[in-house]
Coordinates of C-alpha atoms in Angstrom, one line a residue:
M163 CA 0.0 17.2 -4.0
C164 CA -3.0 15.3 -2.4
Y165 CA -2.2 12.1 -4.1
R166 CA 1.1 12.3 -2.1
R167 CA -0.3 13.3 1.3
S168 CA -3.0 10.8 1.2
V169 CA -0.3 8.1 0.7
M170 CA 2.0 9.5 3.3
Q171 CA -0.9 9.4 5.8
A172 CA -1.4 5.6 5.0
F173 CA 2.3 5.0 5.8
L174 CA 2.1 7.2 9.0
H175 CA -0.4 4.8 10.2
L176 CA 1.4 1.4 9.7
P177 CA 3.0 0.7 13.2
Q178 CA 5.1 -2.5 11.2
F179 CA 6.3 0.2 8.7
M180 CA 7.2 2.7 11.4
H181 CA 9.0 0.2 13.8
W182 CA 11.1 -1.0 10.7
I183 CA 12.0 2.7 9.2
K184 CA 13.1 4.1 12.8
R185 CA 16.0 1.4 12.5
H186 CA 17.1 2.8 9.3
G187 CA 20.6 4.1 9.6
N188 CA 21.8 2.5 12.5
D189 CA 23.8 -0.6 12.6
P190 CA 23.6 -2.9 10.6
Y191 CA 21.7 -0.7 8.4
P192 CA 23.6 2.1 7.2
C193 CA 22.1 4.9 5.2
R194 CA 22.7 4.6 1.3
Y195 CA 23.1 8.5 1.3
A196 CA 25.3 9.0 4.3
N197 CA 28.6 10.7 3.3
G198 CA 30.4 8.5 6.1
P199 CA 29.6 5.9 9.1
P200 CA 26.6 6.7 11.3
S201 CA 27.3 9.2 13.9
K202 CA 25.6 10.3 17.0
N203 CA 26.1 13.9 15.5
I204 CA 24.4 13.3 11.8
K205 CA 20.8 11.6 12.4
I206 CA 19.7 12.6 9.2
S207 CA 20.9 12.4 5.7
P208 CA 19.1 15.2 3.8
N209 CA 19.0 13.6 0.8
C210 CA 17.5 10.3 2.2
P211 CA 13.7 9.8 2.0
A212 CA 13.9 7.3 4.8
C213 CA 16.0 9.3 7.2
R214 CA 13.0 12.5 6.6
M215 CA 10.3 9.8 6.9
K216 CA 12.2 9.1 10.4
R217 CA 11.9 12.8 11.2
L218 CA 8.3 13.0 10.3
I219 CA 7.4 9.9 12.2
G220 CA 8.9 11.6 15.3
I221 CA 7.0 15.0 14.7
Y222 CA 3.8 13.4 13.7
W223 CA 3.4 11.2 16.6
D224 CA 5.0 13.3 19.3
R225 CA 2.8 13.6 22.4
E226 CA 4.5 16.7 23.5
N227 CA 3.7 18.4 20.1
T228 CA 0.6 20.8 20.9
Q229 CA 0.4 21.9 17.2
N230 CA -2.4 20.8 15.2
E231 CA -0.2 20.0 12.0
V232 CA 3.2 19.0 11.0
P233 CA 5.8 22.0 10.4
R234 CA 5.7 22.6 6.8
N235 CA 9.4 22.7 6.7
A236 CA 9.7 18.8 7.7
V237 CA 7.1 18.2 4.5
R238 CA 8.9 20.0 2.3
Q239 CA 12.5 18.2 3.2
F240 CA 10.7 14.8 2.8
D241 CA 9.3 15.8 -0.8
Q242 CA 12.7 17.4 -1.8
S243 CA 14.2 14.2 -0.7
L244 CA 11.9 12.2 -2.9
L245 CA 13.0 14.5 -6.1
N246 CA 16.6 13.4 -4.9
A247 CA 15.8 9.9 -5.0
N248 CA 13.5 10.3 -8.3
N249 CA 13.9 7.5 -10.8
P250 CA 12.4 7.2 -14.4
V251 CA 10.0 4.7 -13.6
F252 CA 7.9 7.2 -11.8
P253 CA 9.1 10.9 -12.7
L254 CA 7.9 12.9 -9.9
S255 CA 6.7 16.5 -11.0
V256 CA 5.4 19.4 -8.9
N257 CA 3.1 20.6 -11.5
R258 CA 0.6 17.6 -12.3
Q259 CA -1.3 15.2 -10.1
E260 CA -0.1 11.7 -10.2
D261 CA -1.8 8.1 -9.5
A262 CA -1.7 7.4 -5.9
G263 CA -1.3 3.8 -6.5
D264 CA 1.8 4.4 -8.6
F265 CA 3.2 6.7 -5.8
Y266 CA 2.5 4.1 -3.2
R267 CA 4.8 1.6 -5.1
F268 CA 7.4 4.6 -5.6
L269 CA 7.6 5.0 -2.2
R270 CA 7.9 1.3 -1.0
D271 CA 11.0 0.9 -3.4
V272 CA 12.5 4.2 -2.3
F273 CA 12.1 2.9 1.3
S274 CA 13.5 -0.5 0.3
S275 CA 16.5 1.1 -1.6
A276 CA 17.7 3.5 1.4
S277 CA 20.3 1.1 2.9
I278 CA 23.0 -0.6 1.3
A279 CA 22.4 -3.6 3.6
Q280 CA 20.8 -6.8 2.2
A281 CA 18.9 -7.5 5.3
W282 CA 17.5 -4.1 5.0
R283 CA 15.8 -4.9 1.5
N284 CA 14.9 -8.8 3.0
E285 CA 12.8 -6.7 6.0
S286 CA 11.3 -4.7 3.3
D287 CA 9.9 -7.7 1.2
A288 CA 9.0 -9.2 4.4
L289 CA 6.8 -6.1 4.9
F290 CA 5.3 -5.7 1.5
G291 CA 6.3 -8.5 -0.6
M292 CA 3.5 -11.2 -1.4
E293 CA 4.3 -14.2 -3.6
L294 CA 1.4 -16.2 -5.4
R295 CA 2.4 -19.9 -6.7
I296 CA 0.4 -20.8 -9.8
Q297 CA -0.5 -24.0 -10.1
D298 CA -0.7 -25.7 -13.6
V299 CA -1.9 -29.0 -14.5
C300 CA -2.1 -30.4 -18.0
G301 CA -4.6 -32.7 -19.6
C302 CA -1.8 -35.5 -19.4
G303 CA -1.6 -34.8 -15.6
R304 CA 1.8 -32.9 -15.6
L305 CA 1.9 -30.6 -12.8
T306 CA 4.1 -27.5 -12.7
L307 CA 4.5 -24.8 -10.1
R308 CA 5.7 -21.2 -11.0
P309 CA 6.3 -18.1 -8.4
D310 CA 4.4 -14.9 -9.1
P311 CA 5.8 -12.2 -7.1
R312 CA 3.7 -9.2 -6.3
F313 CA 3.2 -5.8 -4.2
G314 CA -0.3 -6.2 -2.7
L315 CA -3.2 -7.7 -5.1
I316 CA -4.7 -5.5 -8.0
L317 CA -8.9 -6.1 -8.1
P318 CA -10.8 -5.5 -11.0
V319 CA -14.2 -4.4 -9.6
G320 CA -17.5 -3.2 -10.9
G321 CA -21.0 -2.8 -10.5
K322 CA -23.1 -1.4 -7.4
K323 CA -23.1 -4.9 -5.5
D324 CA -19.6 -6.0 -5.8
S325 CA -17.3 -6.6 -2.6
I326 CA -13.6 -7.1 -1.9
K327 CA -14.3 -10.4 -0.8
K328 CA -15.9 -11.4 -4.3
A329 CA -13.1 -9.9 -6.0
I330 CA -10.6 -11.8 -4.1
E331 CA -12.5 -14.9 -4.6
K332 CA -12.7 -14.5 -8.3
L333 CA -8.7 -13.8 -8.3
F334 CA -8.2 -17.2 -6.7
S335 CA -10.9 -18.9 -8.3
P336 CA -9.4 -21.6 -11.0
G337 CA -9.3 -21.2 -14.5
T338 CA -7.9 -22.8 -18.0
L339 CA -5.7 -21.7 -20.6
D340 CA -4.0 -23.1 -23.8
K341 CA -0.3 -23.4 -23.4
R342 CA 2.4 -25.8 -24.5
C343 CA 3.1 -29.0 -22.1
E344 CA 6.6 -30.2 -22.3
S345 CA 5.6 -33.6 -21.2
C346 CA 3.4 -34.6 -23.8
A347 CA 4.7 -32.0 -26.5
T348 CA 1.4 -30.3 -27.6
T349 CA -0.4 -27.3 -27.0
V350 CA -3.5 -28.5 -24.8
E351 CA -5.7 -26.9 -22.2
H352 CA -4.1 -26.6 -18.6
S353 CA -6.1 -25.9 -15.4
S354 CA -4.7 -23.1 -13.4
K355 CA -4.8 -21.8 -10.1
A356 CA -3.2 -19.4 -8.0
L357 CA -2.2 -20.1 -4.1
I358 CA -0.6 -17.6 -1.6
E359 CA 2.7 -18.9 -1.0
S360 CA 4.0 -16.4 1.2
A361 CA 2.1 -13.2 2.7
P362 CA 3.2 -9.6 3.5
E363 CA 2.7 -8.0 6.7
I364 CA 1.2 -4.8 5.2
L365 CA -1.1 -6.0 2.6
I366 CA -2.2 -3.3 -0.3
L367 CA -5.3 -3.6 -2.5
Q368 CA -5.4 -1.6 -5.4
L369 CA -9.2 -1.5 -6.9
I370 CA -9.4 -1.3 -10.6
I371 CA -12.0 1.7 -10.5
Y372 CA -11.5 3.0 -13.8
H373 CA -12.1 1.8 -17.3
S374 CA -9.1 1.2 -20.0
D375 CA -9.7 4.7 -21.6
G376 CA -8.9 6.1 -17.7
S377 CA -12.5 7.3 -17.0
K378 CA -14.1 6.2 -13.9
K379 CA -16.7 3.4 -13.4
R380 CA -19.7 3.8 -11.2
T381 CA -19.3 1.4 -8.3
D382 CA -20.1 0.8 -4.7
I383 CA -17.4 -1.4 -3.7
H384 CA -18.5 -3.2 -0.1
F385 CA -15.7 -4.1 2.1
D386 CA -15.0 -4.9 5.8
Q387 CA -12.4 -4.0 8.6
W388 CA -11.2 -7.7 8.9
L389 CA -10.3 -9.7 6.0
D390 CA -9.3 -13.5 6.1
L391 CA -7.4 -14.9 3.3
K392 CA -6.5 -18.3 5.2
R393 CA -8.4 -20.6 2.6
F394 CA -6.2 -18.9 -0.5
Q395 CA -2.9 -19.9 0.8
R396 CA -1.0 -23.1 0.3
D397 CA -0.5 -23.7 4.0
Q398 CA -4.0 -24.3 5.0
D399 CA -2.8 -24.7 8.9
E400 CA -1.7 -21.3 9.5
N401 CA -3.7 -18.1 10.1
L402 CA -3.9 -15.4 7.7
Q403 CA -6.0 -12.5 8.9
Y404 CA -5.7 -8.9 8.3
K405 CA -7.0 -5.8 9.8
L406 CA -8.2 -2.5 7.9
S407 CA -5.6 0.4 8.6
S408 CA -6.4 3.0 5.8
V409 CA -8.6 3.9 2.6
I410 CA -7.5 6.2 0.2
S411 CA -10.2 7.4 -1.9
H412 CA -10.8 9.5 -5.1
A413 CA -13.5 11.6 -6.5
G414 CA -13.0 13.2 -10.1
A415 CA -13.3 11.6 -13.7
S416 CA -9.9 10.4 -13.7
V417 CA -7.5 9.1 -11.1
K418 CA -4.9 11.6 -12.6
S419 CA -7.4 14.3 -11.8
G420 CA -9.6 15.3 -9.2
H421 CA -9.0 14.7 -5.5
Y422 CA -7.8 12.5 -3.0
I423 CA -8.5 11.9 0.5
S424 CA -7.3 9.4 3.2
H425 CA -9.3 7.8 6.1
V426 CA -7.0 6.3 8.6
S427 CA -7.6 4.1 11.9
G428 CA -5.2 4.9 14.8
P429 CA -4.9 4.7 18.7
Q430 CA -7.3 7.5 19.1
G431 CA -9.9 6.0 16.9
F432 CA -10.8 6.7 13.1
F433 CA -9.8 10.2 11.2
V434 CA -10.7 11.3 7.6
I435 CA -8.1 13.4 6.2
S436 CA -8.2 15.7 3.5
D437 CA -4.7 17.7 2.9
Q438 CA -4.6 19.6 6.3
D439 CA -8.2 19.2 7.0
I440 CA -8.6 16.4 9.8
R441 CA -12.1 15.3 11.0
K442 CA -13.0 12.6 13.6
S443 CA -14.7 9.8 12.2
T444 CA -16.4 6.4 13.0
L445 CA -16.1 2.8 12.1
S446 CA -19.1 2.7 9.4
A447 CA -17.7 6.0 7.9
F448 CA -14.2 4.1 7.6
T449 CA -15.6 0.9 6.1
A450 CA -18.3 2.6 3.9
P451 CA -18.4 2.0 0.0
K452 CA -18.7 5.7 -0.6
Q453 CA -16.4 7.8 1.6
R454 CA -17.2 11.3 2.6
H455 CA -15.4 14.1 4.0
P456 CA -17.2 16.9 5.7
G457 CA -15.4 19.7 3.7
Y458 CA -16.9 18.2 -0.1
R459 CA -20.3 17.4 -1.3
S460 CA -19.1 15.1 -3.4
T461 CA -18.5 11.5 -2.4
F462 CA -15.4 9.6 -2.8
D463 CA -14.7 6.3 -4.5
P464 CA -12.1 3.9 -2.6
Y465 CA -9.1 3.3 -4.4
L466 CA -6.3 1.7 -2.1
L467 CA -6.8 0.0 1.1
T468 CA -4.2 -1.1 3.4
Y469 CA -4.4 -4.0 5.7
T470 CA -2.2 -5.0 8.6
R471 CA -1.9 -8.7 9.4
T472 CA -3.0 -9.7 12.9
E473 CA -1.9 -12.5 15.2
S474 CA -5.1 -14.1 15.2

């Protein structure tokens, strides 16, 4: 279950997400799984992952709670609600480890569809949705723009001197492709460039740390606590800066085997978490290209980085 727990920790350290999910089930965001209208006596729909996450957030961040861990029944109830909301795109199983990146997307979709209100989905898109605008220019001079909606950025990485900045620059660097132009009615070379049309409040970076056959690459991926994407957007007058919130890392031969841990930033500092084992950490360890947990000899490769948008 480590792939689930690491992703859950990432969600539990996102203030924007937690403020949003706490409004679920209240007017004007009725719960999809509720049997009737909102009631003061019925605060949780048992089969609803968003309702269960609301309860987890309350327990996790309760200052009056002196326990060292969240009660297991609350976690089990959340797991059961996910099974009830299961879908063929990501069939959950209790018997095998899945990819943490796929589970991250699954949770986003489950939370987004937890209310029948369109405004709820719109707010989910504002939190997690990213839209790029692909600019194609034909040799004849014809310019076309096409939307490219995404959930975060998927970044191919490799080598021991690669970095998040280099990977992002490569993603947004101009390229060429041969395609048919409707203006000159021939197949000619087009120059192509992607720019950010709309940016999310919560940015997920998934690093491709594995080969096409599923085996892991040997990498040391460098990244910083701050990430500035201003020069990659269409509106160059708007600030677009993000701050690192969590790092989900993996040790093992394949992303569907081995072990996941999470490194998180919160109001009390930095912590590295492996299932129920939580240790105090530092900024340098939080942003290290090789992540570590005191309970393991092996190092962990950063795989999913979550950044939150800042005002400046």
